[in-house]
Coordinates of C-alpha atoms and ligand atoms in Angstrom, one line a residue:
X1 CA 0.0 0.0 0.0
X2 CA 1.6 3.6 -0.9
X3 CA 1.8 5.7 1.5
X4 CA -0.6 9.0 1.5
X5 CA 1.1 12.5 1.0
X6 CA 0.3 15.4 1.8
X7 CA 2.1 19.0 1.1
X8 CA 1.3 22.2 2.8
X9 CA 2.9 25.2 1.3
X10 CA 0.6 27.4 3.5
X11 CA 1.9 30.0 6.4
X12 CA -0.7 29.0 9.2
X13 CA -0.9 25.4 7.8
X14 CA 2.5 24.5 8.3
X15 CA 2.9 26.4 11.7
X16 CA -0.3 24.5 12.9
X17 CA 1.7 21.4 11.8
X18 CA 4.5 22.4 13.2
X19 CA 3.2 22.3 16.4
X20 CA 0.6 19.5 16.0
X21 CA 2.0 16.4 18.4
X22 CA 0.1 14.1 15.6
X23 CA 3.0 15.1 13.4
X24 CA 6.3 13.9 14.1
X25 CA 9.3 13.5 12.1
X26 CA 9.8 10.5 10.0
X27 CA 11.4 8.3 12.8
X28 CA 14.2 6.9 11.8
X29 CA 15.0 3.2 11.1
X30 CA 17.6 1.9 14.1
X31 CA 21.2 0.0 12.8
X32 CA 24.5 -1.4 13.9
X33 CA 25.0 0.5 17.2
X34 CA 27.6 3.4 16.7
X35 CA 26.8 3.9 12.6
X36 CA 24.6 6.6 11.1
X37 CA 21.5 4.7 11.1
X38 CA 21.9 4.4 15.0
X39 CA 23.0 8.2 15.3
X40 CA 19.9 9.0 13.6
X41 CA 17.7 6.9 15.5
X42 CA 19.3 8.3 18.6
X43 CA 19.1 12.2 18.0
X44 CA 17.0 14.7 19.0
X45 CA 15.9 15.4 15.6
X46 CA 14.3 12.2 14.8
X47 CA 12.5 11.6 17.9
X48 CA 9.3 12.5 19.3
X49 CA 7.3 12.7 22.7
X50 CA 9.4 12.5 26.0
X51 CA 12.2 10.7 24.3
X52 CA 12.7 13.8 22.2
X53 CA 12.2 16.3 25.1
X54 CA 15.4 14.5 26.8
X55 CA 18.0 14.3 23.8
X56 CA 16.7 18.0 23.0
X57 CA 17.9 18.6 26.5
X58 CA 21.0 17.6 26.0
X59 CA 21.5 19.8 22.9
X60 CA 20.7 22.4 24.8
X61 CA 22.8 22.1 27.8
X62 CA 25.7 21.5 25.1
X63 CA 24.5 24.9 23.3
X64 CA 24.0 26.9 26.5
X65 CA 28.3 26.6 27.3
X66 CA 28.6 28.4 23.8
X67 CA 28.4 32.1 23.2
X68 CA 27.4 33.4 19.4
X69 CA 29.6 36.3 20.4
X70 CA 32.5 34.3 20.9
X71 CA 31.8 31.8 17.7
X72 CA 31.8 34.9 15.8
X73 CA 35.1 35.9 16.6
X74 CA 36.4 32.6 16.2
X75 CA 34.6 32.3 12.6
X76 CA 35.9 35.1 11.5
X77 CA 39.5 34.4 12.6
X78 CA 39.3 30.7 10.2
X79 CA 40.8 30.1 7.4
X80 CA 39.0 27.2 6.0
X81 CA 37.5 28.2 2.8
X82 CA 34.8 25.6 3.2
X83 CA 31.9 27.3 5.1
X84 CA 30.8 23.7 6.7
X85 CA 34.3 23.1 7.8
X86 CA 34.6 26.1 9.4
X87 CA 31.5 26.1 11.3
X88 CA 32.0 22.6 12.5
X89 CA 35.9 23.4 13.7
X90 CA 34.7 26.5 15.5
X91 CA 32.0 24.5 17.3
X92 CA 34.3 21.7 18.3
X93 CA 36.8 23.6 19.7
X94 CA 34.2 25.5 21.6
X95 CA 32.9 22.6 22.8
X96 CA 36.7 21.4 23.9
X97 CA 36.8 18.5 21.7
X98 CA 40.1 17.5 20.3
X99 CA 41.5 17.4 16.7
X100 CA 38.1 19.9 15.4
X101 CA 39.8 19.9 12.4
X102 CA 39.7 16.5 11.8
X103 CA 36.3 16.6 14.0
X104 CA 34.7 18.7 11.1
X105 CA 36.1 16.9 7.9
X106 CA 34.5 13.7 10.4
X107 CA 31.1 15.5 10.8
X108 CA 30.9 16.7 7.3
X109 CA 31.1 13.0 5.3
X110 CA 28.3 12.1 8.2
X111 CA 26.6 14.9 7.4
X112 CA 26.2 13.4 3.7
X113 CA 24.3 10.5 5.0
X114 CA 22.7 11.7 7.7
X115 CA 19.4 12.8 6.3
X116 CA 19.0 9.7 4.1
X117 CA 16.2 7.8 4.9
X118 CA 18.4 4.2 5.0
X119 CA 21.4 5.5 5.8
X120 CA 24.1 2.7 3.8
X121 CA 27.0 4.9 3.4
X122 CA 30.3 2.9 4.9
X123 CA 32.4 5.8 4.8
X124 CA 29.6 8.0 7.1
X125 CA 30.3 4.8 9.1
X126 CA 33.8 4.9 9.4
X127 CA 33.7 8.5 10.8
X128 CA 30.9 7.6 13.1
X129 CA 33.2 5.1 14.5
X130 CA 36.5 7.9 14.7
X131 CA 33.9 10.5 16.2
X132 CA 32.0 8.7 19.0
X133 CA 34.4 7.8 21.3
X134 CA 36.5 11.6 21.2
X135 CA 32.9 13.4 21.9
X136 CA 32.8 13.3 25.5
X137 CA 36.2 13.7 26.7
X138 CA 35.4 14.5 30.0
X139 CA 33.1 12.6 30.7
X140 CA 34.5 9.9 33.4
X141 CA 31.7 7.3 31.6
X142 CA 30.5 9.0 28.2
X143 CA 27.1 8.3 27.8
X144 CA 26.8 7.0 24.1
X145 CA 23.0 9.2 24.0
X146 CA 24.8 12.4 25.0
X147 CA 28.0 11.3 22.1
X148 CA 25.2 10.5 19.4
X149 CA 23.4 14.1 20.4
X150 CA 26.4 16.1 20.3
X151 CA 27.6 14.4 17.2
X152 CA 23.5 15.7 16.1
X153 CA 24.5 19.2 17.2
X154 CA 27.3 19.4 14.8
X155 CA 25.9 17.5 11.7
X156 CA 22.7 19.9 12.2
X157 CA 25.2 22.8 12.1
X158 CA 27.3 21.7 9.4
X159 CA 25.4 22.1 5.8
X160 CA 22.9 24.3 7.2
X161 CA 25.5 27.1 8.2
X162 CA 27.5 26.2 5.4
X163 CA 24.4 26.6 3.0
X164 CA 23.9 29.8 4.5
X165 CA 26.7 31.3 4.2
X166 CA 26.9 30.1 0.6
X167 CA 23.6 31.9 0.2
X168 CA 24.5 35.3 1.4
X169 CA 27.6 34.9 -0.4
X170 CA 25.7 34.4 -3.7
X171 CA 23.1 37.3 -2.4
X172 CA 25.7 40.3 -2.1
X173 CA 27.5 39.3 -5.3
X174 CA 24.2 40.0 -7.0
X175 CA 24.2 43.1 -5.4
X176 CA 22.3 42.9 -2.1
X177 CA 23.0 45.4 0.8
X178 CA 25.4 43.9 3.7
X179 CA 22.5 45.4 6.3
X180 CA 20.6 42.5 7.0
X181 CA 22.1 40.3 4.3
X182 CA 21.8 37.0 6.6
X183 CA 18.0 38.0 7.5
X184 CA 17.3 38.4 3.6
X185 CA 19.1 35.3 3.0
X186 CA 17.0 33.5 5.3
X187 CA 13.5 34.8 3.8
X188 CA 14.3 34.9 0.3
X189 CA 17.1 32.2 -0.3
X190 CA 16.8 29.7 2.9
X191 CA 19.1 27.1 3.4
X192 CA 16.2 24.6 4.4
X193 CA 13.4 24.8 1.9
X194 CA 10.9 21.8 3.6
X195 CA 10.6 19.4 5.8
X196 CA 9.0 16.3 6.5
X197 CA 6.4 15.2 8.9
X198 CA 4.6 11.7 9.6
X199 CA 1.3 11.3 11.1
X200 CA 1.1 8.9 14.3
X201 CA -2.6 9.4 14.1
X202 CA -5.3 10.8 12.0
X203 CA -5.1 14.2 12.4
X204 CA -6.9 17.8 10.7
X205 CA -4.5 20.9 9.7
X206 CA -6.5 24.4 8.5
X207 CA -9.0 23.1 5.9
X208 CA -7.0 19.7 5.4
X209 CA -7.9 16.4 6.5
X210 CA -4.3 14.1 7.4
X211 CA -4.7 10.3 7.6
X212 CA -3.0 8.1 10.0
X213 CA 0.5 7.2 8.5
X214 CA 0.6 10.3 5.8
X215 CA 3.6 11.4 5.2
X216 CA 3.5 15.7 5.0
X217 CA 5.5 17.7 3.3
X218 CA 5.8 21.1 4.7
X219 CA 7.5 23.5 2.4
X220 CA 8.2 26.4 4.9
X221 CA 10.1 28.1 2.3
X222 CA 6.9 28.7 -0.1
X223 CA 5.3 29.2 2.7
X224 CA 7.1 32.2 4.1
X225 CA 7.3 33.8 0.9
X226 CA 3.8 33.7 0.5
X227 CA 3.7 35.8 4.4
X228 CA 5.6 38.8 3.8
X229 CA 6.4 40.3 7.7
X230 CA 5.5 36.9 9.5
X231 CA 8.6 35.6 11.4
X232 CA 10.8 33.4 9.6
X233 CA 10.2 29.8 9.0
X234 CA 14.1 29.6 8.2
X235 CA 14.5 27.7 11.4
X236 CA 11.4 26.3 12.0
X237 CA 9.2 26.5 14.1
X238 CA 8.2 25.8 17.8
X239 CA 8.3 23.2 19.5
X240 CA 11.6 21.7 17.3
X241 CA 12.6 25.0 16.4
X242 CA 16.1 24.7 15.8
X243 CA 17.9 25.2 19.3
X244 CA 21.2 26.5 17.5
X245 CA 19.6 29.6 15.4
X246 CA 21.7 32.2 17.5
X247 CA 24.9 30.3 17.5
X248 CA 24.1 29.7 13.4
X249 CA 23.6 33.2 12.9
X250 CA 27.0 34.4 14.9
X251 CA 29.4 31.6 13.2
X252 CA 27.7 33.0 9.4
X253 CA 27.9 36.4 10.5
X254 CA 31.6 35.7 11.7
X255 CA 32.4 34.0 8.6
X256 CA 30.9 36.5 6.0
X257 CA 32.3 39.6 8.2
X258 CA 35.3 38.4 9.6
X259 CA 35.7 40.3 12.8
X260 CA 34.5 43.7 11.8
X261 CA 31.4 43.3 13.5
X262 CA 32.7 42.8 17.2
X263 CA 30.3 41.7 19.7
X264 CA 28.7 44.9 21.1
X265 CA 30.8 44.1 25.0
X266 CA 34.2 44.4 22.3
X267 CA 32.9 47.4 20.5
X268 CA 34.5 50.2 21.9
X269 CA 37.8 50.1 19.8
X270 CA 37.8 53.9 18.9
X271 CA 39.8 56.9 19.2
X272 CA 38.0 59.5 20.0
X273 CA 35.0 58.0 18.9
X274 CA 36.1 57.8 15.4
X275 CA 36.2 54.2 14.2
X276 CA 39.9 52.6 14.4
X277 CA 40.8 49.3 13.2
X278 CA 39.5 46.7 10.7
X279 CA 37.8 45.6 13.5
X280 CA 35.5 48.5 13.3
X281 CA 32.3 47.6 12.1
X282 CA 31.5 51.3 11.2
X283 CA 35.1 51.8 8.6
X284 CA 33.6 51.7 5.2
X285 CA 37.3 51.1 4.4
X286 CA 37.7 47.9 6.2
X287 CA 34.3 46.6 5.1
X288 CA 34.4 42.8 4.2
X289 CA 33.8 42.2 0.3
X290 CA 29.6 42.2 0.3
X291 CA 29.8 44.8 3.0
X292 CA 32.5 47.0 0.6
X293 CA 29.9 48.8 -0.1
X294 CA 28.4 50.0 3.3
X295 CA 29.5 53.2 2.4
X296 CA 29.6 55.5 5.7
X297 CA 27.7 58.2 6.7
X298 CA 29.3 61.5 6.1
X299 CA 29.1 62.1 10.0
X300 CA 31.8 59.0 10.4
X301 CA 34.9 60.6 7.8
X302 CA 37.3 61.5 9.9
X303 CA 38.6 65.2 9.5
X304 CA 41.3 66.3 7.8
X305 CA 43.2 69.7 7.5
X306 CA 46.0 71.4 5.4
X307 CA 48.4 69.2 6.2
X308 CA 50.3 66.9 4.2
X309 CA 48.8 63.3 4.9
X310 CA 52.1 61.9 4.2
X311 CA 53.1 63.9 7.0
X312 CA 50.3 63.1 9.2
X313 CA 50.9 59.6 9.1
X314 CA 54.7 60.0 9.5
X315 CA 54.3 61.9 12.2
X316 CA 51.9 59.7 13.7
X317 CA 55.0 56.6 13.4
X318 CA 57.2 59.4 15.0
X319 CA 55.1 59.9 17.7
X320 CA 54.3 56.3 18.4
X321 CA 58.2 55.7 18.7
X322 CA 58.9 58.5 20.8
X323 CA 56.7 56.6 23.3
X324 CA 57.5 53.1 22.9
X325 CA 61.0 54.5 24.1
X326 CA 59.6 54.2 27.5
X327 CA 58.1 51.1 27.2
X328 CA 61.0 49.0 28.3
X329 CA 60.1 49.9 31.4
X330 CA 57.1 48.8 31.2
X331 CA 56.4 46.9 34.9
X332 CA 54.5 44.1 33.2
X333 CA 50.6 45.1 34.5
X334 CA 48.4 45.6 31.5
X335 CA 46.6 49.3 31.0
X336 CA 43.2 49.8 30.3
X337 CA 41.7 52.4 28.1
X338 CA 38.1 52.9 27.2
X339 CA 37.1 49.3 28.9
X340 CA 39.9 47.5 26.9
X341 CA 43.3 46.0 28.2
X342 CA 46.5 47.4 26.6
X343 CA 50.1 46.7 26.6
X344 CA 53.0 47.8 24.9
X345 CA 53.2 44.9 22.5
X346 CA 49.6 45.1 21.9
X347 CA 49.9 48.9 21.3
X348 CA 52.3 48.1 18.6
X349 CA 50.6 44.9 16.8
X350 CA 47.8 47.2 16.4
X351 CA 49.8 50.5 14.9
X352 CA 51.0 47.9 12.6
X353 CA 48.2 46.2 11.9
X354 CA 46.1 49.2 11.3
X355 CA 48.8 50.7 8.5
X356 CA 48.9 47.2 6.8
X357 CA 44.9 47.2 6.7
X358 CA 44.2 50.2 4.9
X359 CA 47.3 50.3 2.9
X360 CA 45.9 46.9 1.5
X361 CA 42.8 48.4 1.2
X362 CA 44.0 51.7 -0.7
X363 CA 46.6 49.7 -2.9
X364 CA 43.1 46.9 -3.5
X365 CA 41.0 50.0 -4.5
X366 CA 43.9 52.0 -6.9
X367 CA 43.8 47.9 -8.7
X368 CA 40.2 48.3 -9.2
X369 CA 39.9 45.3 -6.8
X370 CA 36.8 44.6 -4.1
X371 CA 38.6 45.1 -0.6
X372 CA 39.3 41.6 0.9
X373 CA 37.5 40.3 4.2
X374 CA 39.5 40.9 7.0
X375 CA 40.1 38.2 10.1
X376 CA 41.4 41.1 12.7
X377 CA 40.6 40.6 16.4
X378 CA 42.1 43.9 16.7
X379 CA 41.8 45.2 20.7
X380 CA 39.5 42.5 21.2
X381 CA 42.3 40.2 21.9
X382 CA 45.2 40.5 24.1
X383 CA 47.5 37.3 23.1
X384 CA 50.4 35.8 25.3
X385 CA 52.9 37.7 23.0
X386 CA 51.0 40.9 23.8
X387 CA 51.7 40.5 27.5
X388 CA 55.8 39.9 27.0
X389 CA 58.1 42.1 27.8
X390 CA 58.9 45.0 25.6
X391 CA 62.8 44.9 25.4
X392 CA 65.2 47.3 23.8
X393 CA 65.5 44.5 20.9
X394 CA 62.1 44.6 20.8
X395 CA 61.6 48.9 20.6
X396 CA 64.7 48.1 17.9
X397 CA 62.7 45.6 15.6
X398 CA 59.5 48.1 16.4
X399 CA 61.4 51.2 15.3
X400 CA 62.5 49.4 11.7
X401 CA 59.1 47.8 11.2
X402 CA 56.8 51.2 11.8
X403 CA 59.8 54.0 10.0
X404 CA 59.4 51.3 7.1
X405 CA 56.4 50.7 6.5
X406 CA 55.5 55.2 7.6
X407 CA 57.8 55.6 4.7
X408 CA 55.7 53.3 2.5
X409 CA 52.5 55.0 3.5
X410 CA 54.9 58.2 3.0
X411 CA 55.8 57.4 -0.9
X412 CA 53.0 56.0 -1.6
X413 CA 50.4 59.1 -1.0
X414 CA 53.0 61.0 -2.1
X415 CA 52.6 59.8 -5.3
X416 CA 48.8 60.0 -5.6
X417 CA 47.6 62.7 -7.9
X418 CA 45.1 65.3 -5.9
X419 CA 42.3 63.6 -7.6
X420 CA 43.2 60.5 -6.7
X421 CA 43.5 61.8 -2.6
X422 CA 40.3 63.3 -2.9
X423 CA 38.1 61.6 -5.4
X424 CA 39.5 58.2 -4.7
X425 CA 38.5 55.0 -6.8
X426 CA 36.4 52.5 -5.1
X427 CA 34.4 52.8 -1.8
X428 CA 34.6 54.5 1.3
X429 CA 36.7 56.8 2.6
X430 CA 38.7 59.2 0.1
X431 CA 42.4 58.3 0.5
X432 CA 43.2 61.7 2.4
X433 CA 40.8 60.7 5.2
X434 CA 42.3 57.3 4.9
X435 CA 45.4 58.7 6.2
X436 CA 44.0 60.9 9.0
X437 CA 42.4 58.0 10.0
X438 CA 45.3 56.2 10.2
X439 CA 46.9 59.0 11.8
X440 CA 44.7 58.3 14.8
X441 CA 46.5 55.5 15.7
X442 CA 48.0 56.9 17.8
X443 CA 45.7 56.4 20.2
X444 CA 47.1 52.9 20.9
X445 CA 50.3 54.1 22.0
X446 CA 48.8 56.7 24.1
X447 CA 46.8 54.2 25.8
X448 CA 49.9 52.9 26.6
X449 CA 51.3 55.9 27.5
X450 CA 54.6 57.1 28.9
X451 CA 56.2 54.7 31.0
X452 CA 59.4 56.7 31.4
X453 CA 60.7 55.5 35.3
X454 CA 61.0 59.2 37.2
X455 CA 64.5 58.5 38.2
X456 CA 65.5 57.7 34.9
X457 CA 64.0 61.2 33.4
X458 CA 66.8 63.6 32.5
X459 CA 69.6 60.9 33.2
Ligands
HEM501 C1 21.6 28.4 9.1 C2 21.7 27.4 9.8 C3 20.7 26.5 10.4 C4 19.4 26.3 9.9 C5 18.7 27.0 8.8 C6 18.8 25.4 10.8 C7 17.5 24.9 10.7 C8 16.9 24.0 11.5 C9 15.5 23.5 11.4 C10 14.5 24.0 10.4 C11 15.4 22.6 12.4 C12 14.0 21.9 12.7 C13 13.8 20.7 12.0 C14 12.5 20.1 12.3 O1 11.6 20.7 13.0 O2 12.2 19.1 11.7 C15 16.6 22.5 13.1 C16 16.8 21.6 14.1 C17 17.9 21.5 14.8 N1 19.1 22.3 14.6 FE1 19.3 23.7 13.3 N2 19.7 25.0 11.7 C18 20.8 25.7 11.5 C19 22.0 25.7 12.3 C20 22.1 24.9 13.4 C21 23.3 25.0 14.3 C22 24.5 25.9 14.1 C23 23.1 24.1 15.2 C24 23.9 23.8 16.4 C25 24.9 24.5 16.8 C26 21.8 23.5 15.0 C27 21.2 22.4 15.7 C28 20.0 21.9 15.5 C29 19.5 20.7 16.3 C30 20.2 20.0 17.4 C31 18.2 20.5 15.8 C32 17.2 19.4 16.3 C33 16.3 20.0 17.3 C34 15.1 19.2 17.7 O3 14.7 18.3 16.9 O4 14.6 19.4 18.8 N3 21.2 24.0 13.9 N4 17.5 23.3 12.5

């Protein structure tokens, strides 16, 4: 006998079915304990009733120890060009599993099998196998549900992110804004398009009539689309809805922006309330490619004067040094300034970092090139080498690096043609601003400050 099927493509339908207990996901068919077949007959996802509200649970307790803020950052600081991977890795090493590269290229060949009805795939099996017993390394006696659910968090995670991203990716090449690109993306472009529901009982939806055993397709895609301003059905919708939406939205967010969006507890790397850094979400100039074109407000361009702006940003490197001078003195307790923790190392990654970002992003633009995501953590951070001590080898190597690469920002306006400094090619900033803005880097090293010892003043 075929089984009966039924699709709803309709907003209230399929949130009515949804949240109708008659409709439960297609269980899944148990196997071999430790495959795919078992993980999928032991997940959250696949399960219904009380056994379902356990396992979901346990997802969640897993979920709760993660914050989006932090997955963003670490998104945004990977390197994987595989969207999947990268959200996998991120998540496993969050999690404090071992190996999460090799955890994610694990999770993604089970992800292949995972929603296949009969799951026969020996190579999913073979990673099952790698991955159960490193998912619960704490754990004095891993409990194989938790493994199998945990193992579900990141297969869940993997092509859905992925597909995202992917998504939003294809969505700004074809032009759309970077403001609210992932939101779009999930209305217009979703990265789940349907899913599938089985009735344990007869059962009535709306207008339709569902025997027992249907099998119901709900295309929540269609269905959105057709309910402009109703909330998204991207991620489903309650009771299952899925219990990693905010940690999805930070690792795509983190891998689309790299870290220019810093979480709003970060966001106060500014000098003088003018965006510094990269890592400054509101610097048209550092703007990821799909978010080149945020072009800033007016308000935001920093000022600039009659000065030369090679001069501006040599001085700035002179002033800087002048400074750093002091800093072997430095008594080894970091600084703070405007909430964020500063040392001398620190002050001089991010002088250096800051004339290597927009130089890349002036020299991109004068190519005709689309500016390059950037993977900063800018103040954010403060590494183990930011907290060494600054010795005179180090002001020595500090004093080479910065007159260098002044003297390259030096030549390099310096040969820029007036229309080129103040009707720039490309997007944001005009280059003249660029180098005021620069210029305020300074602002690192004055964080820092002068750590000249008293007794050594004068001497
Ligand atoms: C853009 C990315 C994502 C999308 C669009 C998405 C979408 C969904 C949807 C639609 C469901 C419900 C399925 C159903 O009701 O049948 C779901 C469930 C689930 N998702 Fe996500 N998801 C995403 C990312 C993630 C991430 C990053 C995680 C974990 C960190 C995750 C973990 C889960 C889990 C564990 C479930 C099963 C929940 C349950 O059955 O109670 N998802 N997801």
């Amino acid at each position: 006998m075929t089984t009966p099927v039924v699709v709803l493509d309709r907003y209230d339908d399929v949130t009515a079915a949804l949240a109708d207990p008659a409709l439960v996901p297609v269980p899944a068919e148990p196997g071999p304990p430790g495959g795919v077949a078992w993980l999928r007959a032991t997940v959250a996802r696949f399960s219904a009733g009380g056994t379902h509200t356990g396992r979901r649970a346990l997802v969640e307790a897993d979920l709760a120890r993660l914050d989006p803020a932090r997955l963003r950052l670490a998104a945004a600081a990977g390197f994987e060009a595989d969207a999947r991977l990268r959200a996998v890795r991120v998540l496993a090493q969050a999690l404090g599993l071992a190996e999460p590269e090799a955890v994610a290229r694990a999770v993604a060949v089970v992800a292949g099998a995972y929603f296949a009805d009969r799951p026969e795939d020996r190579e999913a099996d073979a990673a099952m196998a790698w991955l159960l017993p490193r998912m619960l390394p704490d754990a004095a006696e891993p409990s194989p549900e938790h493994a199998a659910n945990r193992i579900g968090l990141l297969v869940q995670a993997c092509d859905a992110t992925g597909r995202l991203v992917d998504h939003a990716r294809r969505a700004a090449a074809q032009g759309a804004p970077p403001a609210g690109l992932l939101a779009e993306t999930l209305r217009q472009d979703p990265p789940v398009r349907a899913m599938r529901r089985q009735a344990v009982r007869a059962t009535t939806v709306g207008a339709v009539a569902i025997p027992a055993g249907a099998e119901v397709v709900l295309e929540t895609a269609v269905a959105a689309a057709g309910c402009p301003g109703a909330p998204t059905l991207a991620f489903g919708a309650a009771p299952r809805v899925c219990p990693g939406r905010e940690h999805a939205l930070a690792l795509a967010s983190g891998i689309l922006h790299g870290a220019s969006e810093v979480p709003a507890s970060d966001a106060s790397d500014r000098t003088g309330g003018a965006p510094v850094g990269a890592a400054d979400a509101a610097a048209p100039s550092a703007a990821p490619v799909g978010a080149a074109d945020a072009v800033a407000p007016a308000a935001d361009a920093p000022a600039t004067d009659g000065r030369d702006p090679a001069e501006v940003v040599t001085a700035m490197v002179g002033h800087v040094l002048a400074l750093a001078a002091g800093w072997t003195d430095w008594d080894g307790r970091p600084l703070t300034a405007d909430g964020r923790t500063y040392t001398p190392h620190k002050a001089i990654r991010r002088v250096t970092d800051h004339l290597i970002d927009h130089l890349a992003e002036l020299e991109a633009r004068l190519a005709g090139e689309a500016t390059r995501p950037d993977h900063w953590h800018a103040s954010a951070v403060t590494t183990p080498a930011d907290l060494a001590p600054f010795t005179a080898a180090d002001l020595d190597e500090a004093r080479s690096r910065l007159t260098r690469l002044g003297r390259v920002w030096a030549v390099r306006l310096a040969a820029l043609t007036p229309a080129q400094l103040d009707r720039s090619p490309g997007t944001g900033w005009t280059f003249r601003q660029l180098a005021f803005h620069v210029a305020e880097s300074a602002y690192y090293a004055d964080a820092v400050g002068d750590l000249t010892r008293q007794d050594k003043v004068g001497s």
